[in-house]
């Protein structure tokens, strides 16, 4: 199976950083990555994508994550991305925006990568993403913290979210979402974490 890292944030104005990240991913055996700009308002161009794709043997995809704080802002931002080819994700604490985004065919991912947002996950949003063939996204970064108290709290919340997604047969993905490159893990290591800590069967963990 060819594994993905579905969320790698990079500075697209810093090619040295991008090349270093790509080489590190190659060494870890990651075959597919989805790059996201650290700047939400960054605009991709075909030329930029082509330049980056030629710098690695990895299959590279591109992603834009929007973080609207109101329905009006969501509608404005989504209208500006109607014709883009990037994977489009929505990351917001607002449950009404999550519902609207889950209904919108232009949205590919409803992201619950951040710990505060994870507590807002609901069966209703999961059901809507299933209808529109979009994805729920989780992240392992919150459970990799050194503070054991916070780590335990994050683990319980992530476990509940993942179990809900599995029980409702959602389309879901799990990323590392690590800010520090040296926190990256080999895909098999992350699969093991999903299996042992989140109670996911190995095949479901691999698929996620």
mmCIF file of C-alpha atoms in Angstrom:
data_model
loop_
_atom_site.group_PDB
_atom_site.id
_atom_site.type_symbol
_atom_site.label_atom_id
_atom_site.label_comp_id
_atom_site.label_asym_id
_atom_site.label_seq_id
_atom_site.Cartn_x
_atom_site.Cartn_y
_atom_site.Cartn_z
ATOM 1 C CA UNK A 1 0.000 0.000 0.000
ATOM 2 C CA UNK A 2 1.279 3.484 -0.887
ATOM 3 C CA UNK A 3 0.960 5.782 2.109
ATOM 4 C CA UNK A 4 0.195 9.495 2.265
ATOM 5 C CA UNK A 5 1.132 12.261 4.644
ATOM 6 C CA UNK A 6 -1.962 14.370 4.116
ATOM 7 C CA UNK A 7 -0.816 17.558 5.794
ATOM 8 C CA UNK A 8 2.659 19.035 5.550
ATOM 9 C CA UNK A 9 2.844 22.779 6.135
ATOM 10 C CA UNK A 10 5.690 24.565 4.360
ATOM 11 C CA UNK A 11 6.738 28.070 3.415
ATOM 12 C CA UNK A 12 6.390 28.178 -0.367
ATOM 13 C CA UNK A 13 8.726 31.153 -0.502
ATOM 14 C CA UNK A 14 11.517 29.048 1.015
ATOM 15 C CA UNK A 15 12.646 26.401 -1.492
ATOM 16 C CA UNK A 16 15.480 25.291 0.766
ATOM 17 C CA UNK A 17 12.962 24.344 3.457
ATOM 18 C CA UNK A 18 10.758 22.550 0.923
ATOM 19 C CA UNK A 19 13.643 20.518 -0.500
ATOM 20 C CA UNK A 20 14.804 19.556 2.988
ATOM 21 C CA UNK A 21 11.280 18.424 3.899
ATOM 22 C CA UNK A 22 10.920 16.402 0.702
ATOM 23 C CA UNK A 23 14.250 14.637 1.232
ATOM 24 C CA UNK A 24 13.300 13.799 4.806
ATOM 25 C CA UNK A 25 9.998 12.319 3.642
ATOM 26 C CA UNK A 26 11.793 10.249 1.004
ATOM 27 C CA UNK A 27 14.102 8.846 3.688
ATOM 28 C CA UNK A 28 11.061 7.891 5.787
ATOM 29 C CA UNK A 29 9.500 5.981 2.917
ATOM 30 C CA UNK A 30 6.573 8.338 2.414
ATOM 31 C CA UNK A 31 5.464 7.995 -1.210
ATOM 32 C CA UNK A 32 2.752 10.653 -1.390
ATOM 33 C CA UNK A 33 2.490 13.995 0.354
ATOM 34 C CA UNK A 34 0.016 16.836 0.398
ATOM 35 C CA UNK A 35 1.690 20.193 0.888
ATOM 36 C CA UNK A 36 -0.088 23.113 2.514
ATOM 37 C CA UNK A 37 1.074 26.697 2.766
ATOM 38 C CA UNK A 38 1.763 28.115 6.211
ATOM 39 C CA UNK A 39 0.064 31.242 4.862
ATOM 40 C CA UNK A 40 -3.683 30.674 4.447
ATOM 41 C CA UNK A 41 -3.940 33.368 1.769
ATOM 42 C CA UNK A 42 -1.183 31.930 -0.400
ATOM 43 C CA UNK A 43 -2.154 31.466 -4.058
ATOM 44 C CA UNK A 44 -0.705 28.494 -5.937
ATOM 45 C CA UNK A 45 0.373 28.805 -9.559
ATOM 46 C CA UNK A 46 0.891 26.055 -12.112
ATOM 47 C CA UNK A 47 4.526 27.089 -12.547
ATOM 48 C CA UNK A 48 5.227 26.843 -8.823
ATOM 49 C CA UNK A 49 3.613 23.416 -8.596
ATOM 50 C CA UNK A 50 5.649 22.185 -11.555
ATOM 51 C CA UNK A 51 8.927 23.422 -10.052
ATOM 52 C CA UNK A 52 8.244 21.676 -6.730
ATOM 53 C CA UNK A 53 7.055 18.431 -8.328
ATOM 54 C CA UNK A 54 10.317 18.165 -10.273
ATOM 55 C CA UNK A 55 12.409 18.366 -7.103
ATOM 56 C CA UNK A 56 11.352 15.006 -5.690
ATOM 57 C CA UNK A 57 10.437 11.455 -6.639
ATOM 58 C CA UNK A 58 7.509 11.663 -4.215
ATOM 59 C CA UNK A 59 4.019 12.179 -5.618
ATOM 60 C CA UNK A 60 3.130 15.717 -4.517
ATOM 61 C CA UNK A 61 -0.338 17.202 -4.160
ATOM 62 C CA UNK A 62 -1.364 20.627 -2.922
ATOM 63 C CA UNK A 63 -3.867 21.747 -0.348
ATOM 64 C CA UNK A 64 -5.513 24.951 0.808
ATOM 65 C CA UNK A 65 -7.000 25.125 4.290
ATOM 66 C CA UNK A 66 -9.560 27.799 5.036
ATOM 67 C CA UNK A 67 -10.315 28.894 8.603
ATOM 68 C CA UNK A 68 -13.512 30.983 8.441
ATOM 69 C CA UNK A 69 -14.961 32.463 11.602
ATOM 70 C CA UNK A 70 -18.458 33.156 10.252
ATOM 71 C CA UNK A 71 -20.805 31.779 7.593
ATOM 72 C CA UNK A 72 -20.430 34.999 5.625
ATOM 73 C CA UNK A 73 -16.642 34.648 5.655
ATOM 74 C CA UNK A 74 -16.950 30.986 4.626
ATOM 75 C CA UNK A 75 -19.143 31.861 1.641
ATOM 76 C CA UNK A 76 -16.756 34.614 0.568
ATOM 77 C CA UNK A 77 -13.648 32.461 0.838
ATOM 78 C CA UNK A 78 -15.186 29.398 -0.790
ATOM 79 C CA UNK A 79 -16.316 31.499 -3.764
ATOM 80 C CA UNK A 80 -12.676 32.469 -4.356
ATOM 81 C CA UNK A 81 -11.663 28.818 -4.628
ATOM 82 C CA UNK A 82 -14.374 27.551 -6.956
ATOM 83 C CA UNK A 83 -12.010 26.974 -9.864
ATOM 84 C CA UNK A 84 -8.840 25.851 -8.065
ATOM 85 C CA UNK A 85 -7.380 22.364 -8.390
ATOM 86 C CA UNK A 86 -6.023 22.126 -4.855
ATOM 87 C CA UNK A 87 -7.502 19.913 -2.186
ATOM 88 C CA UNK A 88 -9.718 22.212 -0.141
ATOM 89 C CA UNK A 89 -10.204 21.794 3.599
ATOM 90 C CA UNK A 90 -12.201 23.706 6.188
ATOM 91 C CA UNK A 91 -10.994 24.085 9.759
ATOM 92 C CA UNK A 92 -13.309 25.899 12.150
ATOM 93 C CA UNK A 93 -14.782 25.787 15.648
ATOM 94 C CA UNK A 94 -18.158 26.950 14.334
ATOM 95 C CA UNK A 95 -20.521 23.973 13.993
ATOM 96 C CA UNK A 96 -22.797 25.813 11.570
ATOM 97 C CA UNK A 97 -19.872 26.427 9.230
ATOM 98 C CA UNK A 98 -18.892 22.770 9.512
ATOM 99 C CA UNK A 99 -22.411 21.754 8.476
ATOM 100 C CA UNK A 100 -22.458 24.203 5.561
ATOM 101 C CA UNK A 101 -18.999 23.069 4.451
ATOM 102 C CA UNK A 102 -20.010 19.407 4.647
ATOM 103 C CA UNK A 103 -22.896 20.190 2.284
ATOM 104 C CA UNK A 104 -20.655 22.004 -0.209
ATOM 105 C CA UNK A 105 -19.280 19.849 -3.019
ATOM 106 C CA UNK A 106 -16.248 22.141 -3.373
ATOM 107 C CA UNK A 107 -14.984 21.131 0.075
ATOM 108 C CA UNK A 108 -12.885 17.961 0.194
ATOM 109 C CA UNK A 109 -12.044 17.799 3.911
ATOM 110 C CA UNK A 110 -13.572 18.886 7.198
ATOM 111 C CA UNK A 111 -10.523 18.996 9.437
ATOM 112 C CA UNK A 112 -10.537 18.128 13.130
ATOM 113 C CA UNK A 113 -6.740 18.149 13.359
ATOM 114 C CA UNK A 114 -6.669 20.794 16.085
ATOM 115 C CA UNK A 115 -7.545 19.664 19.590
ATOM 116 C CA UNK A 116 -10.046 22.464 20.315
ATOM 117 C CA UNK A 117 -11.911 21.747 17.087
ATOM 118 C CA UNK A 118 -11.979 18.010 17.685
ATOM 119 C CA UNK A 119 -14.464 18.422 20.544
ATOM 120 C CA UNK A 120 -17.017 19.869 18.090
ATOM 121 C CA UNK A 121 -17.239 16.783 15.863
ATOM 122 C CA UNK A 122 -20.817 15.559 15.424
ATOM 123 C CA UNK A 123 -22.697 12.693 13.750
ATOM 124 C CA UNK A 124 -24.532 15.235 11.604
ATOM 125 C CA UNK A 125 -21.371 16.530 9.933
ATOM 126 C CA UNK A 126 -20.080 12.997 9.446
ATOM 127 C CA UNK A 127 -23.353 12.001 7.765
ATOM 128 C CA UNK A 128 -23.164 14.974 5.395
ATOM 129 C CA UNK A 129 -19.569 14.224 4.401
ATOM 130 C CA UNK A 130 -20.603 10.665 3.586
ATOM 131 C CA UNK A 131 -23.374 11.958 1.324
ATOM 132 C CA UNK A 132 -20.956 14.265 -0.515
ATOM 133 C CA UNK A 133 -18.042 11.808 -0.546
ATOM 134 C CA UNK A 134 -15.775 14.208 1.332
ATOM 135 C CA UNK A 135 -13.535 13.388 4.287
ATOM 136 C CA UNK A 136 -13.224 13.877 8.024
ATOM 137 C CA UNK A 137 -9.624 14.506 9.081
ATOM 138 C CA UNK A 138 -7.888 13.668 12.361
ATOM 139 C CA UNK A 139 -4.345 14.341 13.508
ATOM 140 C CA UNK A 140 -1.953 12.428 15.750
ATOM 141 C CA UNK A 141 0.069 15.501 16.735
ATOM 142 C CA UNK A 142 -2.027 16.279 19.872
ATOM 143 C CA UNK A 143 -1.190 12.897 21.410
ATOM 144 C CA UNK A 144 2.565 13.244 20.852
ATOM 145 C CA UNK A 145 2.988 15.919 23.525
ATOM 146 C CA UNK A 146 5.434 15.528 26.429
ATOM 147 C CA UNK A 147 2.964 16.785 29.033
ATOM 148 C CA UNK A 148 1.314 13.535 30.132
ATOM 149 C CA UNK A 149 -1.819 15.189 31.528
ATOM 150 C CA UNK A 150 -2.532 17.067 28.303
ATOM 151 C CA UNK A 151 -1.515 14.046 26.250
ATOM 152 C CA UNK A 152 -3.997 11.827 28.105
ATOM 153 C CA UNK A 153 -6.816 14.338 27.649
ATOM 154 C CA UNK A 154 -6.042 14.682 23.949
ATOM 155 C CA UNK A 155 -5.927 10.916 23.534
ATOM 156 C CA UNK A 156 -9.374 10.440 25.060
ATOM 157 C CA UNK A 157 -10.871 13.078 22.794
ATOM 158 C CA UNK A 158 -9.162 11.715 19.683
ATOM 159 C CA UNK A 159 -10.208 8.165 20.570
ATOM 160 C CA UNK A 160 -13.872 9.220 20.833
ATOM 161 C CA UNK A 161 -13.704 11.082 17.522
ATOM 162 C CA UNK A 162 -12.090 8.206 15.644
ATOM 163 C CA UNK A 163 -14.481 5.650 17.126
ATOM 164 C CA UNK A 164 -17.440 7.826 16.101
ATOM 165 C CA UNK A 165 -16.105 8.051 12.550
ATOM 166 C CA UNK A 166 -15.579 4.290 12.354
ATOM 167 C CA UNK A 167 -18.985 3.463 13.824
ATOM 168 C CA UNK A 168 -20.709 5.779 11.349
ATOM 169 C CA UNK A 169 -18.627 4.410 8.458
ATOM 170 C CA UNK A 170 -17.264 7.838 7.618
ATOM 171 C CA UNK A 171 -14.673 8.651 5.006
ATOM 172 C CA UNK A 172 -11.757 9.669 7.197
ATOM 173 C CA UNK A 173 -8.032 10.283 7.021
ATOM 174 C CA UNK A 174 -5.407 10.585 9.729
ATOM 175 C CA UNK A 175 -2.339 12.786 9.400
ATOM 176 C CA UNK A 176 0.716 13.533 11.486
ATOM 177 C CA UNK A 177 0.362 17.318 11.223
ATOM 178 C CA UNK A 178 3.732 17.745 12.913
ATOM 179 C CA UNK A 179 5.170 21.259 12.947
ATOM 180 C CA UNK A 180 8.757 20.086 13.539
ATOM 181 C CA UNK A 181 10.212 18.016 10.713
ATOM 182 C CA UNK A 182 12.085 15.839 13.206
ATOM 183 C CA UNK A 183 8.765 14.736 14.677
ATOM 184 C CA UNK A 184 7.825 13.056 11.381
ATOM 185 C CA UNK A 185 7.318 9.300 11.613
ATOM 186 C CA UNK A 186 7.458 6.422 9.163
ATOM 187 C CA UNK A 187 3.897 5.551 8.045
ATOM 188 C CA UNK A 188 4.109 2.115 9.655
ATOM 189 C CA UNK A 189 4.882 3.779 12.975
ATOM 190 C CA UNK A 190 1.758 5.931 12.734
ATOM 191 C CA UNK A 191 -0.307 2.886 11.756
ATOM 192 C CA UNK A 192 0.917 1.154 14.904
ATOM 193 C CA UNK A 193 -0.119 4.166 17.005
ATOM 194 C CA UNK A 194 -3.606 4.088 15.463
ATOM 195 C CA UNK A 195 -3.900 0.385 16.148
ATOM 196 C CA UNK A 196 -2.630 0.328 19.734
ATOM 197 C CA UNK A 197 -3.868 3.666 21.087
ATOM 198 C CA UNK A 198 -6.979 4.387 19.028
ATOM 199 C CA UNK A 199 -8.330 0.840 18.784
ATOM 200 C CA UNK A 200 -8.293 0.770 14.994
ATOM 201 C CA UNK A 201 -7.978 -2.541 13.173
ATOM 202 C CA UNK A 202 -4.719 -2.641 11.191
ATOM 203 C CA UNK A 203 -6.426 -2.577 7.779
ATOM 204 C CA UNK A 204 -8.544 0.435 8.717
ATOM 205 C CA UNK A 205 -5.474 2.190 10.112
ATOM 206 C CA UNK A 206 -3.599 1.551 6.862
ATOM 207 C CA UNK A 207 -6.489 2.902 4.817
ATOM 208 C CA UNK A 208 -6.757 5.992 7.012
#
